């Protein structure tokens, strides 16, 4: 499982490591600024908690790097099963906050198992498609088991409720299915089924979820209520201008006009302080990370490594796209964190561990040649 090899260090993927740690440290500075005006006396500041989670995440990344990713794939169903079991624990005994029951208390920390499921579902789908490779596209009946792997946690997360995370699971499933290849008739049937399910899905949305979609189209209709988040976010991004207002000088942030400024809307804080230039630099760092992940996929020594690399890269890509899209008002607000930047230990721990798996795949393309 875990074997110390001199080759692990000689072929270490420094580029990936520097990208991940660089974005994470930018996120830490951003959280320090975002939380300067909202830290309550007597409570541990958010940035201190984030430092603690970075240390835990670094440990997760290190362990994942040293473990051969093929060991994780072999035991993927067990790992995914444990993650689903944790989702049941959340529904029975999880901590509730703001109408959602998503967390398990771990002493002074809390953990969100749905974040873990984002990674375990990639592992489980990689194991399935690696063991059931076809020279032609998959038909719908051949996708029944991968669909069950996805739909069970999807429904449990929807029950919490957490629509954004549930949608991410569907996106990962569809991306991997299209990656491995799908019969064109099955693609048409899936697209038709998806269109039919839209009105059905609308019926099951909660009131506030429907309100978010209405607000997406017309935030100005309720500027002090449902539209407040997105209007303040766009003001913050726009007020940053070309060069930004400077570190700790964002007025929308420091005067607390911006809600959820340390979590879902953390990019608004960054854009206000560092402006258009800072936003572009951050996006280029994410783009470099995504391209590097795809490069690891292309050079993987086996199919399971390629599937894992693609799945992890897809997760980062879509979370960046959706988060920044909702901050800029071009997508509905669905509560997706910005990878490595948003405050929250569960997301950071899972993404850093996922990065460790990418490093494991990257380094073993050299070791597996022996």
XYZ file of N, CA and C in Angstrom, residues 2-111:
330
model
N 1.551 1.497 1.123
C 2.409 2.680 1.224
C 3.852 2.216 1.268
N 4.620 2.539 0.232
C 5.991 2.058 0.130
C 6.912 3.244 -0.107
N 7.921 3.375 0.757
C 8.872 4.460 0.602
C 9.854 4.084 -0.509
N 9.989 4.943 -1.462
C 10.846 4.679 -2.611
C 11.584 5.969 -2.932
N 12.890 5.864 -3.173
C 13.675 7.058 -3.498
C 13.138 7.732 -4.750
N 12.579 6.905 -5.652
C 12.034 7.443 -6.892
C 10.860 8.384 -6.666
N 10.123 8.195 -5.561
C 8.989 9.080 -5.254
C 9.461 10.521 -5.101
N 10.608 10.685 -4.461
C 11.132 12.037 -4.222
C 11.860 12.578 -5.447
N 12.569 11.694 -6.172
C 13.308 12.148 -7.351
C 12.372 12.624 -8.462
N 11.176 11.994 -8.552
C 10.230 12.342 -9.627
C 9.036 13.134 -9.103
N 9.188 13.726 -7.943
C 8.076 14.461 -7.323
C 7.585 15.571 -8.255
N 6.246 15.735 -8.299
C 5.634 16.730 -9.188
C 5.609 18.093 -8.484
N 6.729 18.803 -8.578
C 6.850 20.091 -7.891
C 5.893 21.136 -8.472
N 5.661 21.071 -9.767
C 4.777 22.059 -10.399
C 3.371 21.984 -9.810
N 2.844 20.773 -9.687
C 1.507 20.601 -9.115
C 1.481 21.037 -7.653
N 2.512 20.646 -6.914
C 2.590 21.009 -5.492
C 2.613 22.531 -5.314
N 3.433 23.212 -6.121
C 3.546 24.679 -5.989
C 2.225 25.357 -6.367
N 1.560 24.840 -7.405
C 0.274 25.427 -7.808
C -0.759 25.284 -6.690
N -0.863 24.082 -6.138
C -1.866 23.829 -5.083
C -1.572 24.672 -3.848
N -0.322 24.674 -3.396
C 0.016 25.421 -2.177
C -0.047 26.923 -2.425
N 0.322 27.345 -3.652
C 0.252 28.776 -3.967
C -1.179 29.288 -3.905
N -2.124 28.563 -4.542
C -3.534 28.981 -4.518
C -4.073 28.916 -3.087
N -3.664 27.897 -2.345
C -4.142 27.752 -0.958
C -3.672 28.918 -0.085
N -2.418 29.336 -0.252
C -1.892 30.454 0.555
C -2.533 31.782 0.140
N -2.830 31.939 -1.150
C -3.583 33.125 -1.596
C -4.946 33.130 -0.904
N -5.561 31.944 -0.838
C -6.859 31.828 -0.180
C -6.788 32.187 1.291
N -5.692 31.791 1.962
C -5.541 32.100 3.385
C -5.452 33.606 3.614
N -4.649 34.295 2.793
C -4.545 35.757 2.901
C -5.898 36.414 2.656
N -6.631 35.865 1.691
C -7.940 36.418 1.344
C -8.930 36.233 2.500
N -8.887 35.067 3.150
C -9.783 34.819 4.283
C -9.421 35.741 5.451
N -8.120 36.002 5.646
C -7.704 36.935 6.698
C -8.352 38.296 6.480
N -8.342 38.752 5.228
C -8.953 40.039 4.924
C -10.474 39.979 5.056
N -11.067 38.899 4.539
C -12.526 38.770 4.551
C -13.082 38.732 5.965
N -12.313 38.164 6.888
C -12.832 37.933 8.247
C -12.345 38.956 9.260
N -11.556 39.937 8.801
C -11.027 40.933 9.738
C -12.152 41.699 10.433
N -13.237 41.941 9.684
C -14.325 42.746 10.243
C -15.444 41.919 10.854
N -15.357 40.593 10.750
C -16.467 39.786 11.258
C -16.068 38.842 12.383
N -14.789 38.850 12.774
C -14.340 37.977 13.861
C -14.914 38.476 15.185
N -15.544 37.571 15.916
C -16.166 37.941 17.197
C -15.160 37.774 18.337
N -15.193 38.679 19.355
C -14.287 38.563 20.505
C -14.489 37.227 21.221
N -13.384 36.608 21.600
C -13.478 35.351 22.337
C -13.568 34.119 21.461
N -13.749 34.299 20.149
C -13.819 33.160 19.232
C -12.533 33.054 18.426
N -12.172 31.824 18.086
C -10.981 31.629 17.258
C -11.216 32.244 15.890
N -10.342 33.146 15.438
C -10.537 33.774 14.116
C -10.590 32.721 12.996
N -11.357 33.037 11.953
C -11.512 32.108 10.830
C -10.168 31.746 10.206
N -9.259 32.733 10.093
C -8.006 32.430 9.405
C -7.145 31.462 10.221
N -7.284 31.509 11.556
C -6.554 30.540 12.393
C -7.116 29.128 12.161
N -8.459 29.044 12.103
C -9.074 27.734 11.825
C -8.655 27.228 10.449
N -8.573 28.160 9.479
C -8.179 27.750 8.128
C -6.732 27.238 8.126
N -5.855 27.880 8.920
C -4.469 27.395 9.023
C -4.454 25.967 9.574
N -5.302 25.727 10.570
C -5.366 24.375 11.141
C -5.818 23.355 10.087
N -6.802 23.754 9.260
C -7.276 22.838 8.219
C -6.243 22.667 7.108
N -5.455 23.717 6.834
C -4.385 23.575 5.831
C -3.365 22.540 6.299
N -3.054 22.573 7.594
C -2.103 21.590 8.150
C -2.674 20.175 8.032
N -3.965 20.025 8.376
C -4.618 18.707 8.253
C -4.682 18.290 6.776
N -5.030 19.255 5.911
C -5.095 18.962 4.472
C -3.739 18.569 3.918
N -2.676 19.233 4.401
C -1.318 18.898 3.962
C -0.973 17.462 4.352
N -1.408 17.076 5.558
C -1.180 15.684 5.990
C -1.937 14.720 5.070
N -3.190 15.068 4.731
C -3.974 14.218 3.821
C -3.324 14.117 2.454
N -2.798 15.238 1.960
C -2.140 15.254 0.649
C -0.877 14.389 0.669
N -0.115 14.475 1.756
C 1.130 13.696 1.876
C 0.836 12.198 1.907
N -0.160 11.819 2.718
C -0.515 10.389 2.818
C -1.000 9.876 1.456
N -1.869 10.674 0.779
C -2.397 10.259 -0.527
C -1.278 10.121 -1.551
N -0.249 10.962 -1.449
C 0.878 10.886 -2.379
C 1.660 9.588 -2.209
N 1.892 9.211 -0.968
C 2.704 8.013 -0.729
C 1.937 6.719 -1.003
N 0.592 6.767 -0.887
C -0.200 5.570 -1.195
C -0.280 5.387 -2.711
N -0.040 4.180 -3.176
C -0.207 3.870 -4.600
C -1.693 4.028 -4.955
N -1.993 4.896 -5.947
C -3.397 5.157 -6.277
C -4.137 3.899 -6.694
N -3.410 2.868 -7.196
C -4.066 1.619 -7.601
C -4.642 0.891 -6.392
N -4.024 1.092 -5.219
C -4.575 0.529 -3.983
C -5.929 1.177 -3.677
N -6.015 2.501 -3.849
C -7.284 3.210 -3.600
C -8.360 2.744 -4.578
N -7.977 2.544 -5.842
C -8.960 2.094 -6.845
C -9.460 0.691 -6.497
N -8.529 -0.180 -6.074
C -8.939 -1.558 -5.729
C -9.974 -1.558 -4.610
N -9.864 -0.633 -3.680
C -10.767 -0.592 -2.523
C -11.798 0.536 -2.644
N -12.030 0.976 -3.873
C -12.886 2.153 -4.087
C -14.308 1.941 -3.588
N -14.879 0.748 -3.831
C -16.271 0.525 -3.420
C -16.411 0.583 -1.895
N -15.409 0.048 -1.194
C -15.454 0.098 0.279
C -15.360 1.544 0.751
N -14.434 2.303 0.158
C -14.254 3.711 0.546
C -15.527 4.500 0.261
N -16.119 4.259 -0.921
C -17.353 4.962 -1.283
C -18.500 4.544 -0.357
N -18.531 3.268 -0.001
C -19.569 2.784 0.919
C -19.472 3.464 2.272
N -18.243 3.645 2.765
C -18.054 4.333 4.058
C -18.546 5.776 3.966
N -18.242 6.432 2.832
C -18.684 7.819 2.659
C -20.217 7.906 2.638
N -20.873 6.930 1.977
C -22.350 6.920 1.948
C -22.898 6.664 3.351
N -22.223 5.788 4.089
C -22.649 5.522 5.476
C -22.597 6.802 6.307
N -21.570 7.609 6.077
C -21.455 8.881 6.797
C -22.606 9.828 6.434
N -23.094 9.732 5.179
C -24.245 10.560 4.788
C -25.493 10.153 5.570
N -25.649 8.837 5.839
C -26.770 8.383 6.674
C -26.617 8.911 8.100
N -25.370 8.893 8.606
C -25.118 9.402 9.964
C -25.505 10.884 10.041
N -25.189 11.626 8.987
C -25.541 13.051 8.955
C -27.051 13.235 9.067
N -27.807 12.413 8.323
C -29.270 12.555 8.346
C -29.859 12.195 9.709
N -29.179 11.283 10.424
C -29.708 10.829 11.716
C -29.224 11.711 12.866
N -27.924 12.026 12.859
C -27.351 12.712 14.025
C -26.457 13.883 13.648
N -26.617 14.425 12.434
C -25.753 15.523 12.012
C -26.140 16.849 12.629
N -25.203 17.783 12.586
C -25.465 19.137 13.089
C -26.229 19.936 12.040
N -27.247 20.658 12.496
C -28.052 21.476 11.588
C -27.674 22.941 11.738
N -27.695 23.649 10.611
C -27.420 25.081 10.622
C -28.100 25.717 9.416
N -28.821 26.813 9.650
C -29.494 27.550 8.580
C -30.398 26.660 7.729
N -31.101 25.735 8.384
C -32.066 24.911 7.666
C -31.485 23.700 6.978
N -30.165 23.471 7.103
C -29.530 22.314 6.467
C -28.856 21.455 7.529
N -28.857 20.149 7.301
C -28.197 19.220 8.218
C -27.099 18.513 7.443
N -25.871 19.057 7.521
C -24.792 18.608 6.632
C -23.528 18.161 7.353
N -23.391 18.434 8.664
C -22.103 18.274 9.313
C -22.123 17.232 10.432
N -20.964 16.603 10.650
C -20.747 15.710 11.792
C -19.743 16.389 12.709
N -20.077 16.493 13.995
C -19.192 17.159 14.951
C -18.020 16.248 15.298
N -16.794 16.826 15.234
C -15.570 16.105 15.609
C -14.814 16.980 16.596
N -15.234 16.951 17.874
C -14.619 17.824 18.864
C -14.926 19.275 18.544
N -13.877 20.089 18.422
C -14.069 21.500 18.097
C -14.236 21.730 16.590
N -14.061 20.653 15.799
C -14.222 20.753 14.347
C -15.545 20.119 13.928
N -15.950 20.398 12.705
C -17.085 19.691 12.106
C -16.692 19.293 10.690
N -17.194 18.142 10.259
C -16.828 17.612 8.946
C -18.075 17.407 8.108
